[in-house]
Structure formats: C-alpha cells, structure tokens
Coordinates of C-alpha atoms in Angstrom, one line a residue:
Chain A
M1 CA 83.6 76.3 217.6
A2 CA 80.3 77.2 215.9
K3 CA 81.9 80.8 215.5
K4 CA 85.1 79.5 214.0
A5 CA 83.2 77.4 211.6
T6 CA 81.0 80.3 210.7
I7 CA 84.2 82.3 210.2
N8 CA 85.8 79.8 208.0
L9 CA 82.6 79.6 206.0
L10 CA 82.7 83.1 205.4
R11 CA 86.2 83.0 204.1
E12 CA 85.7 80.3 201.9
Y13 CA 82.7 82.2 200.4
L14 CA 84.8 85.1 199.8
R15 CA 87.6 83.3 198.3
D16 CA 85.1 81.7 195.9
K17 CA 83.8 84.9 195.2
R18 CA 86.7 86.5 194.3
R19 CA 87.7 83.7 192.1
D20 CA 84.6 83.7 190.3
Q21 CA 85.3 87.5 189.7
A22 CA 88.7 86.8 188.3
V23 CA 87.1 84.2 185.8
V24 CA 84.4 86.8 184.8
V25 CA 87.3 89.6 184.2
R26 CA 89.4 87.2 182.3
V27 CA 86.5 86.3 180.0
Q28 CA 85.5 89.8 179.3
L29 CA 89.1 90.9 178.8
Y30 CA 89.6 88.0 176.4
A31 CA 86.5 89.1 174.5
G32 CA 87.2 92.5 174.6
V33 CA 90.6 92.0 173.3
V34 CA 89.2 90.1 170.4
L35 CA 86.8 92.7 169.6
A36 CA 89.3 95.6 169.8
V37 CA 91.5 93.5 167.2
Y38 CA 88.5 92.9 165.1
V39 CA 87.6 96.8 165.1
A40 CA 91.2 97.5 164.3
I41 CA 91.0 95.3 161.1
V42 CA 87.7 96.7 160.0
V43 CA 89.2 100.4 160.4
G44 CA 92.2 98.8 158.5
V45 CA 90.0 97.9 155.7
F46 CA 88.3 101.1 155.4
S47 CA 91.8 103.0 155.5
I48 CA 93.1 100.7 152.5
R49 CA 89.9 101.3 150.6
A50 CA 90.1 105.1 151.2
V51 CA 93.6 105.0 149.8
Y52 CA 92.7 103.1 146.8
V53 CA 89.6 105.6 146.3
T54 CA 91.7 108.6 146.9
K55 CA 94.5 107.3 144.2
F56 CA 91.7 106.2 141.7
N57 CA 90.3 109.8 141.9
K58 CA 93.5 111.5 141.5
T59 CA 94.2 109.3 138.5
Q60 CA 90.9 110.1 137.2
A61 CA 91.7 113.8 137.5
A62 CA 95.0 113.4 136.0
I63 CA 93.5 111.5 132.9
A64 CA 90.8 114.3 132.6
S65 CA 93.7 116.7 132.6
E66 CA 95.7 115.0 130.0
E67 CA 92.8 114.4 128.0
E68 CA 92.0 118.1 127.9
R69 CA 95.6 119.0 126.9
I70 CA 95.6 116.2 124.3
D71 CA 92.5 117.9 122.7
G72 CA 94.4 121.1 122.6
L73 CA 96.7 119.5 120.5
S74 CA 94.1 117.5 118.2
E75 CA 95.3 119.9 115.0
V76 CA 98.6 118.2 115.6
E77 CA 97.1 114.9 115.8
G78 CA 95.2 115.4 112.8
K79 CA 97.9 116.3 110.6
Y80 CA 100.2 113.6 112.0
L81 CA 97.6 111.1 111.0
V82 CA 97.1 112.8 107.8
L83 CA 100.8 112.6 107.0
R84 CA 100.9 109.0 108.2
A85 CA 98.0 107.9 106.0
K86 CA 99.3 109.5 103.0
L87 CA 103.0 108.0 103.5
Q88 CA 101.5 104.6 103.7
A89 CA 99.6 105.3 100.8
I90 CA 102.6 106.3 99.0
A91 CA 104.6 103.5 100.5
D92 CA 101.9 101.0 99.2
R93 CA 102.1 102.3 95.9
L94 CA 105.6 102.4 95.4
A95 CA 105.8 98.8 96.8
T96 CA 103.3 97.7 94.3
E97 CA 105.0 99.4 91.5
N98 CA 108.3 98.0 92.3
R99 CA 106.7 94.4 92.6
M100 CA 105.0 94.5 89.1
R101 CA 108.2 96.0 87.6
Q102 CA 110.0 93.0 89.1
Y103 CA 107.5 90.7 87.6
L104 CA 107.6 92.3 84.3
K105 CA 111.5 92.1 84.4
D106 CA 111.1 88.2 85.2
L107 CA 108.8 87.7 82.3
Y108 CA 110.7 89.8 79.9
Q109 CA 114.0 87.4 80.1
Y110 CA 111.6 84.7 78.7
I111 CA 110.6 86.7 75.6
P112 CA 112.5 85.4 72.9
A113 CA 114.7 87.5 70.9
E114 CA 112.6 87.2 67.7
V115 CA 109.6 88.0 69.1
E116 CA 108.4 91.8 69.8
L117 CA 106.9 93.0 72.9
V118 CA 104.8 95.8 71.9
S119 CA 102.2 96.2 74.8
V120 CA 102.2 95.9 78.4
E121 CA 99.4 96.5 80.6
V122 CA 99.1 96.1 84.5
G123 CA 95.8 94.6 85.7
G124 CA 93.2 96.1 87.9
N125 CA 94.5 96.6 91.3
A126 CA 97.9 95.3 90.2
S127 CA 96.7 91.8 90.2
G128 CA 98.6 90.8 86.9
L129 CA 100.2 91.8 83.9
T130 CA 99.1 91.4 80.2
L131 CA 101.6 91.3 77.4
Q132 CA 101.0 91.7 73.7
M133 CA 103.9 90.1 71.5
K134 CA 104.1 90.0 67.7
A135 CA 105.8 87.3 66.3
A136 CA 107.0 86.9 62.6
D137 CA 105.5 83.5 61.9
I138 CA 103.9 80.5 63.7
F139 CA 106.8 79.0 64.9
M140 CA 108.2 82.1 66.6
A141 CA 104.7 82.6 68.1
N142 CA 105.0 78.7 69.2
K143 CA 108.5 79.3 70.6
A144 CA 107.2 82.5 72.7
L145 CA 104.5 80.1 74.1
A146 CA 106.9 77.3 75.0
S147 CA 109.2 80.1 76.7
F148 CA 106.4 81.1 78.7
K149 CA 105.5 77.7 79.5
E150 CA 109.1 77.4 80.8
A151 CA 108.4 80.7 82.7
V152 CA 105.0 79.2 84.5
A153 CA 106.8 76.3 85.5
K154 CA 109.8 78.0 87.1
Q155 CA 108.0 81.1 88.7
A156 CA 105.2 80.8 91.3
Y157 CA 102.4 82.8 89.2
V158 CA 98.8 82.3 90.4
R159 CA 97.7 81.7 86.8
T160 CA 99.1 82.2 83.3
T161 CA 96.4 82.5 80.5
V162 CA 97.0 82.7 76.6
S163 CA 93.9 85.2 76.2
G164 CA 94.7 86.1 72.6
V165 CA 96.2 84.5 69.6
S166 CA 95.6 86.4 66.2
R167 CA 97.1 86.3 62.6
E168 CA 97.1 89.7 61.0
A169 CA 97.1 90.6 57.4
N170 CA 100.8 90.9 56.8
G171 CA 101.2 87.4 58.1
E172 CA 102.6 88.3 61.7
Y173 CA 100.9 86.5 65.0
S174 CA 99.7 88.6 67.7
L175 CA 100.0 87.0 71.3
T176 CA 98.1 88.0 74.3
I177 CA 99.2 86.5 77.5
S178 CA 97.8 87.6 80.9
V179 CA 99.7 86.6 83.9
E180 CA 97.8 86.7 87.2
V181 CA 100.6 87.5 89.9
N182 CA 98.7 89.1 93.0
S183 CA 99.7 86.6 95.4
G184 CA 102.6 84.8 93.5
V185 CA 106.1 85.2 94.6
V186 CA 108.9 85.2 92.3
E187 CA 111.6 82.9 93.0
G188 CA 114.7 84.5 94.4
E189 CA 113.1 88.1 94.6
E190 CA 111.8 89.9 97.5
Chain B
M1 CA 101.1 67.7 188.5
I2 CA 99.9 70.3 191.1
K3 CA 99.4 72.7 188.4
T4 CA 97.4 70.3 186.2
K5 CA 95.3 69.7 189.2
R6 CA 94.8 73.4 189.8
R7 CA 93.8 74.0 186.0
L8 CA 91.3 71.3 186.1
K9 CA 90.1 72.5 189.4
S10 CA 89.9 76.2 187.9
S11 CA 88.1 74.6 184.8
E12 CA 85.7 72.9 186.7
T13 CA 85.2 76.1 188.5
T14 CA 84.8 78.1 185.4
L15 CA 82.2 75.7 184.4
D16 CA 80.4 75.7 187.3
L17 CA 80.3 79.5 187.2
V18 CA 79.0 79.4 183.8
K19 CA 76.0 77.1 185.1
R20 CA 75.7 79.5 187.9
K21 CA 76.0 82.6 186.0
P22 CA 75.4 82.4 182.3
V23 CA 75.6 86.1 182.0
V24 CA 79.5 85.9 181.9
W25 CA 79.1 84.8 178.1
L26 CA 76.9 87.7 177.4
F27 CA 79.8 90.2 175.9
P28 CA 81.9 87.4 174.3
L29 CA 78.5 86.1 172.6
L30 CA 77.9 89.7 171.5
T31 CA 81.7 90.0 170.2
V32 CA 81.1 87.1 168.3
M33 CA 77.7 88.0 166.8
V34 CA 79.3 91.4 166.0
M35 CA 82.3 89.9 164.0
V36 CA 80.0 87.5 162.2
M37 CA 77.5 90.3 161.1
G38 CA 80.4 92.6 160.6
T39 CA 82.1 90.3 158.4
S40 CA 79.2 89.6 156.1
M41 CA 77.9 92.9 156.0
V42 CA 80.8 95.3 156.3
V43 CA 84.3 93.8 155.6
R44 CA 83.6 91.5 152.7
P45 CA 81.8 94.1 150.7
Q46 CA 84.6 96.6 151.6
I47 CA 87.0 94.2 150.6
A48 CA 85.2 93.5 147.0
E49 CA 85.3 97.3 146.6
I50 CA 88.9 97.3 147.3
I51 CA 89.4 94.6 144.9
S52 CA 87.3 96.4 142.2
T53 CA 88.9 99.9 142.7
R54 CA 92.2 98.2 142.8
K55 CA 91.3 96.9 139.2
K56 CA 89.8 100.0 138.0
L57 CA 92.9 101.8 139.4
A58 CA 95.3 99.4 137.4
V59 CA 93.2 100.3 133.9
A60 CA 93.2 104.2 134.9
E61 CA 96.9 104.0 135.6
E62 CA 97.5 102.3 132.3
T63 CA 95.1 104.8 130.4
L64 CA 97.2 107.8 132.2
D65 CA 100.5 106.3 131.1
K66 CA 99.1 106.0 127.5
L67 CA 97.8 109.5 127.5
V68 CA 101.1 110.9 128.9
D69 CA 102.9 109.2 126.1
K70 CA 100.6 110.2 123.6
R71 CA 100.9 114.0 124.8
K72 CA 104.5 113.9 125.1
F73 CA 104.5 112.5 121.5
L74 CA 102.2 115.3 120.1
E75 CA 104.4 117.9 121.9
E76 CA 107.4 116.6 120.2
M77 CA 105.6 116.4 116.8
A78 CA 104.1 119.8 117.4
N79 CA 107.9 121.1 117.8
S80 CA 109.3 119.1 114.6
S81 CA 108.9 119.6 111.1
L82 CA 105.4 118.1 111.2
D83 CA 104.1 120.9 108.7
Q84 CA 106.8 120.8 106.3
D85 CA 106.6 117.1 106.1
L86 CA 103.0 117.2 105.7
E87 CA 103.3 119.7 102.8
E88 CA 106.3 117.9 101.1
T89 CA 103.6 114.7 101.4
K90 CA 100.7 116.7 100.0
R91 CA 103.0 118.0 97.1
V92 CA 103.7 114.3 96.1
L93 CA 99.9 113.1 97.2
P94 CA 97.6 116.0 96.9
D95 CA 94.4 116.3 98.6
R96 CA 93.0 117.4 95.6
K97 CA 92.1 116.0 92.1
P98 CA 95.3 117.5 90.0
V99 CA 93.2 118.0 87.0
Y100 CA 94.6 121.5 85.9
T101 CA 98.3 120.2 86.5
V102 CA 97.7 117.6 84.0
V103 CA 95.9 120.0 81.4
E104 CA 98.0 122.6 81.8
D105 CA 101.8 121.3 82.5
L106 CA 101.5 117.9 80.8
S107 CA 102.4 119.2 77.4
Q108 CA 105.2 121.6 78.6
E109 CA 106.6 118.5 80.9
L110 CA 106.8 116.5 77.6
A111 CA 108.2 119.1 75.3
A112 CA 110.9 119.6 77.8
H113 CA 111.8 115.7 77.2
E114 CA 111.5 116.3 73.3
I115 CA 108.5 114.2 73.2
T116 CA 105.4 115.2 71.1
L117 CA 102.0 114.7 72.7
V118 CA 99.9 113.9 69.7
S119 CA 96.7 113.6 72.1
Y120 CA 95.7 113.0 75.7
D121 CA 92.4 111.7 77.1
L122 CA 91.3 112.2 80.6
S123 CA 88.1 111.7 82.5
P124 CA 88.1 114.4 85.7
G125 CA 85.1 112.9 87.0
G126 CA 82.6 114.1 89.5
V127 CA 82.2 118.0 90.0
A128 CA 82.8 119.5 93.7
S129 CA 79.9 119.9 95.6
E130 CA 78.9 120.2 99.5
G131 CA 77.7 116.9 99.2
A132 CA 80.9 115.4 98.0
V133 CA 82.8 116.9 100.9
T134 CA 83.4 114.5 104.0
E135 CA 83.6 116.5 107.3
E136 CA 85.7 115.7 109.8
I137 CA 84.0 113.5 112.6
P138 CA 84.8 115.0 116.1
R139 CA 86.3 113.0 118.5
D140 CA 84.7 111.3 121.5
E141 CA 84.9 113.1 124.6
G142 CA 85.5 111.8 128.3
V143 CA 86.4 108.3 127.7
D144 CA 85.6 105.9 130.5
P145 CA 88.7 104.2 131.5
D146 CA 86.7 101.2 131.8
L147 CA 86.2 101.1 128.0
A148 CA 89.7 101.9 127.4
E149 CA 90.7 98.4 126.3
S150 CA 87.8 98.4 124.0
E151 CA 88.5 101.6 122.0
S152 CA 89.4 101.4 118.6
Q153 CA 92.8 102.4 117.1
P154 CA 93.2 106.1 116.3
Q155 CA 92.6 106.0 112.4
V156 CA 92.3 108.1 109.4
E157 CA 89.8 106.9 106.9
M158 CA 91.4 108.1 103.7
E159 CA 91.3 106.4 100.2
M160 CA 93.8 107.1 97.6
A161 CA 92.0 108.0 94.2
R162 CA 93.6 108.2 90.9
L163 CA 93.1 110.4 87.8
E164 CA 93.4 108.3 84.9
V165 CA 95.1 109.9 81.9
S166 CA 95.5 108.3 78.3
L167 CA 98.4 109.8 76.2
D168 CA 99.6 109.2 72.6
M169 CA 103.2 110.4 72.2
V170 CA 105.6 110.6 69.8
G171 CA 109.5 110.6 70.4
T172 CA 112.5 108.4 70.4
V173 CA 113.2 105.3 72.2
G174 CA 116.0 107.2 74.4
R175 CA 113.7 110.1 75.3
M176 CA 110.8 107.7 75.8
V177 CA 112.7 106.0 78.3
E178 CA 113.8 109.1 80.0
W179 CA 110.2 110.5 80.3
M180 CA 109.4 106.9 81.9
E181 CA 112.1 107.5 84.6
R182 CA 111.0 110.9 85.1
L183 CA 107.7 109.7 85.8
R184 CA 108.8 107.7 88.6
T185 CA 110.2 110.8 90.5
L186 CA 107.4 113.1 89.5
A187 CA 105.0 114.8 91.7
P188 CA 101.9 114.2 92.0
L189 CA 102.7 110.4 92.1
T190 CA 102.3 108.8 88.8
S191 CA 102.1 105.3 87.7
V192 CA 102.0 103.8 84.2
E193 CA 99.1 101.4 83.9
A194 CA 99.6 100.5 80.4
M195 CA 102.1 100.7 77.2
S196 CA 101.5 100.0 73.9
F197 CA 103.3 100.4 70.4
E198 CA 102.3 100.1 67.3
V199 CA 105.7 98.8 66.0
D200 CA 108.6 97.3 67.7
P201 CA 109.7 99.7 70.3
G202 CA 113.3 98.2 70.1
E203 CA 115.3 98.3 73.2
F204 CA 112.8 100.3 75.0
F205 CA 111.3 97.6 77.3
G206 CA 114.9 96.4 78.0
L207 CA 116.2 99.8 78.7
I208 CA 113.2 100.4 81.4
L209 CA 113.8 97.2 83.1
A210 CA 117.5 97.5 83.2
S211 CA 117.6 100.1 86.2
D212 CA 117.3 98.3 89.7
N213 CA 116.1 101.5 91.3
Q214 CA 113.5 101.5 94.4
F215 CA 111.5 104.0 95.5
G216 CA 111.8 106.4 92.4
Q217 CA 115.6 106.7 92.5
V218 CA 116.5 107.1 88.9
G219 CA 119.2 104.4 88.3
A220 CA 122.0 104.7 85.9
I221 CA 120.5 103.8 82.5
S222 CA 123.0 103.2 79.7
L223 CA 121.1 104.3 76.6
G224 CA 123.6 103.2 74.1
A225 CA 122.2 103.4 70.9
A226 CA 118.9 104.2 71.8
E227 CA 120.1 107.6 72.7
E228 CA 121.2 108.3 69.1
P229 CA 118.5 110.4 67.2
A230 CA 116.9 107.1 65.9
E231 CA 113.6 106.4 64.5
Q232 CA 110.4 108.0 66.2
I233 CA 108.3 105.9 68.0
E234 CA 104.7 106.6 68.9
M235 CA 103.7 105.2 72.0
Q236 CA 100.3 105.0 73.9
T237 CA 100.2 105.1 77.7
K238 CA 97.7 104.9 80.4
M239 CA 98.8 106.5 83.4
S240 CA 97.3 107.1 86.9
I241 CA 97.9 110.1 88.9
Y242 CA 97.1 109.4 92.3
Y243 CA 95.7 111.8 95.1
M244 CA 94.0 111.4 98.4
P245 CA 90.6 113.4 99.0
A246 CA 88.4 114.0 101.7
V247 CA 89.7 113.0 105.2
T248 CA 87.5 111.4 107.9
I249 CA 89.5 111.4 111.3
D250 CA 88.0 109.0 113.8
Q251 CA 90.3 109.0 116.8
A252 CA 90.2 107.5 120.3
I253 CA 91.8 110.0 122.4
G254 CA 93.1 107.2 125.0
E255 CA 95.2 105.2 122.4
P256 CA 98.8 106.3 121.7
L257 CA 99.7 107.3 118.2
P258 CA 102.0 104.8 116.6
E259 CA 105.3 106.3 115.4
L260 CA 106.3 106.4 112.1
E261 CA 107.8 103.1 110.9
P262 CA 111.1 103.0 109.5
E263 CA 109.6 102.2 106.0
L264 CA 107.5 105.3 106.5
K265 CA 110.6 107.3 107.2
K266 CA 112.5 106.0 104.4
V267 CA 109.5 107.0 102.0
L268 CA 109.6 110.6 103.8
A269 CA 113.2 111.0 103.1
K270 CA 113.0 110.3 99.5
L271 CA 110.2 112.6 98.9
A272 CA 112.4 115.4 98.3
E273 CA 113.4 113.6 95.2
Y274 CA 110.1 113.9 93.8
Q275 CA 110.0 117.2 91.4
E276 CA 106.9 119.0 90.1
Y277 CA 105.8 119.3 86.7
Q278 CA 107.7 122.0 84.7
P279 CA 105.9 125.2 85.6
L280 CA 104.3 126.9 82.7
T281 CA 105.6 130.6 82.1
G282 CA 104.5 133.6 80.2
E283 CA 101.2 133.7 79.0
G284 CA 100.4 130.0 79.5
Q285 CA 100.6 130.7 83.3
Q286 CA 97.3 132.8 82.8
L287 CA 95.6 129.4 82.0
L288 CA 95.3 128.5 85.6
P289 CA 92.2 129.1 86.9
E290 CA 93.4 130.1 90.2
S291 CA 95.0 133.1 88.5
L292 CA 91.7 134.0 86.7
G293 CA 90.1 134.0 89.9
R294 CA 87.9 130.9 88.9
E295 CA 86.9 128.4 91.0
N296 CA 88.5 124.9 90.5
V297 CA 85.5 122.9 90.1
F298 CA 87.4 119.6 90.9
A299 CA 88.7 121.0 94.3
Y300 CA 87.2 118.9 96.9

C-alpha cells in the first residue's frame, strides 16, 4: 500500500511538473512572438526611413544636376529676362500713351468750336493733361469753362483746375486748364 | 462547464506557478521593457525623422519639378528666335541713350516729311564712366530646397529712361499730322509730352485724335482740306525718346521663368512695324562717332 501510494505521489508530481513546464513554455513563447513582431516593426520603420532618405538624396542629386544645366543656360535666361523687361516697359509706355490720348480725345469734344486749343502738355508720369486755349472774348472763355464743368461732371477725373486766365494785348483770353487723370476712369472707355 | 473548470484550474495553477517561480515572467518583463525603451528611444525619433524627410522630399520634388520646367523652357528659348526678338526689342528700346540718332537723323527725318526744323534743344545728361555702369550680379549658387519657398522671383531690375528733346518746327497741318503719326511707329520709342502753337493750328488736334489706332498702328486719317498746301504753322513740341540702360540681373535659380503674357506677345509682334529714323546718306554719315573711330561718350 505504501509502495502504491508512493508511486501515485510520484506520478502526480511528474504530472504537475509537466504542466508547469508547459505553462512556462507558453508564456515564453507568447513573449517571444510579441518581441519578434516588435523587432519586425522596428526593422520596418528603419526600412521606410532608408527608402525616404535614399529618395531624398536622389532628388537632391537631380536638383544639383538641373541647377548645373540651368546655370549653363544662364545667358539665355539673362536675354529672356531682358527681353521680357523691355517688352513690359514698351507695353506700359504704349498703354499710358493710348490712355492719355483717349483722355485728350474725351476732353477735346468739350472745347467749343469758337475756342482754339493751342497747347497740350502731358503731366509728369502721365498724371494729367494741361490744355491751353484761346478765346476771342470773355463770353467765349466763360463758355469754355462751362463746357469743362460739364466734362468734370460727366467724367471721373481726379481733379480739374483752371490754373490760369489771362487777357492778352489783342483782347484775346487765354485759359489754362489742368486735368488730373491718373486714377480717373473715363466713362464708356477701357 | 468542464472546460471552464479546467481553465480556472489551469489559471490557478499558473498563478500558483508565478508565486512559486517568479522567474517565469523575467523574459516577458524584459520584452516589455525593450518595447517601451525602444519605442521612446528608437522608434519615435525614427518616425519623426521619416515625417521630416517626407516633408523635405515633397519640397525637393517640387523644386525639382520647377527646375525641370525651367530648364525645358530655357532649352526651348535657346532654340527659338530669342536673339532676333531681343534685337528687335532693342531696336525699339535701345540699351544706350540714342543721342546721336537724335542729333544726326532728326532733321533728315523731318525734312523727309517736308517739315522745317527751326531749332532743337536736348539735354544728353551724364557722360559715360566706369562708375555709371551697373554690373550684373551673379546668381546665388546651391539653393537649399528648404529655402525654395522664400526665394524671390527672378527679376531684372531695369528702369526705362528718357532723353528729352524740344523741337521747334514749321510745316503745314497735314505734314505735322503725318509726322505725329509717324512718331507712333518710330524706333527708338518716342512719345510727345507737349505740343504748343502760337496761332490756331486749325484741324490739327482733331485730325490727330481722329484715328483710333492702338500700339502704334497708323490709322486711316482723312486729311481733307488740311492736306492742301495750306498756311504754314509753327509748332513747339517736347518729345521723350526712351531707352533702357544698365541691366541688373538678380535671378533665383529655383524659380520658374514666367512665360510671355499674351499682351507682351502682342507688343512683340507689333515691333516689326516700328521703323528707324531715316538714315543719313553721303557725307552726313561721316558725322556718326563710330565711323570716325570716336567713342560714344553717352554709351553706358
């Protein structure tokens, strides 16, 4: 009986030991798997970084190469920029000239037939026009001024100034009218 | 039920085991520690580096695209009529002050239009000197892609200058109108700043303003009675003859070149209509400084 009990005890001990070993193995296995997955993620992160760095370095090399090629074409670039600047300057000049011509054209129609336009001057930086007119008498001069008043009312000029009225020896009246048109827009034009 | 009991039993056994053998958890604890430390010390910095490199790469790729576009554009320009276009443009808007053109050719030009030049007055301005020359600024090398966004636009700093000339002329209204129209297609680029008459110029202004031409195209002007050999009138004009001197190039290599806008293409196409002053022939030609081996003192 004692022998049988000893054998049973031994069996139970061995069974418990095997079970313990299985648990130990299982825990270590789980931890190992988790560690392996983590290491794989780390390796993946490093790989992604390596891919980006390689791609960036290649792009930098391509940029350097393109810059070198563009530098070789610097003469063409300089010529093109000069061409562009000159064309822009010409375009601006012509546009200003056409604009001032249009302003003069618009103003001209307000000059009464009896009044003579004898001088036209474009202001500095095309900021305005100065017109000098001659009228046979004070009534004609007044008619011209009234006509210009109408022009001011109809057109969006910045400022219109009668900068001079004088009577000459022969009895003629000389009128000088300055029209500031730089930021004005003529109705129905442009 | 049997399975649940077994699991509970097994769980109890595992806890018992842990109590009996704490060393079982050494490896899992070590794994957790490695993960925590690795994440904070390796993975996070690496991810930050990836994000940073990705941003840099996006900027670099954008810069590269711009550079490729610019290079292709320049190669296209090199194979186009750029030189011819530039020469044509310089003919209308020269680099240098066209003093001798005015001095030598103006009276000839006016004579061709049957206008008598009574007098002229011009102020040529500064004499050429080394100090007056603006040298080209070399472009910056090795542009950092990080700075590509802050680069300035490529630009040519050029300023249009003008040579002012005052003329006192005598001619018929018809001829004067013709001359004024001629000025609109004359190279170098010329504009009239002022016109004045001692006496009534008759239909002059009406005729001048009658044409609706744009960009120097001479419109159809009906001279009518003014074309007849009428009374001679005297006109004082103040003209500006334009030029564009010293060029300063300040171009960023990484920025694309803007293409010519339709407006500028239109101007370029119209430049062919601009004619130069009537050239002097015979003995008069010898007055030009270059033909005499003299230096153009205003050439800068």
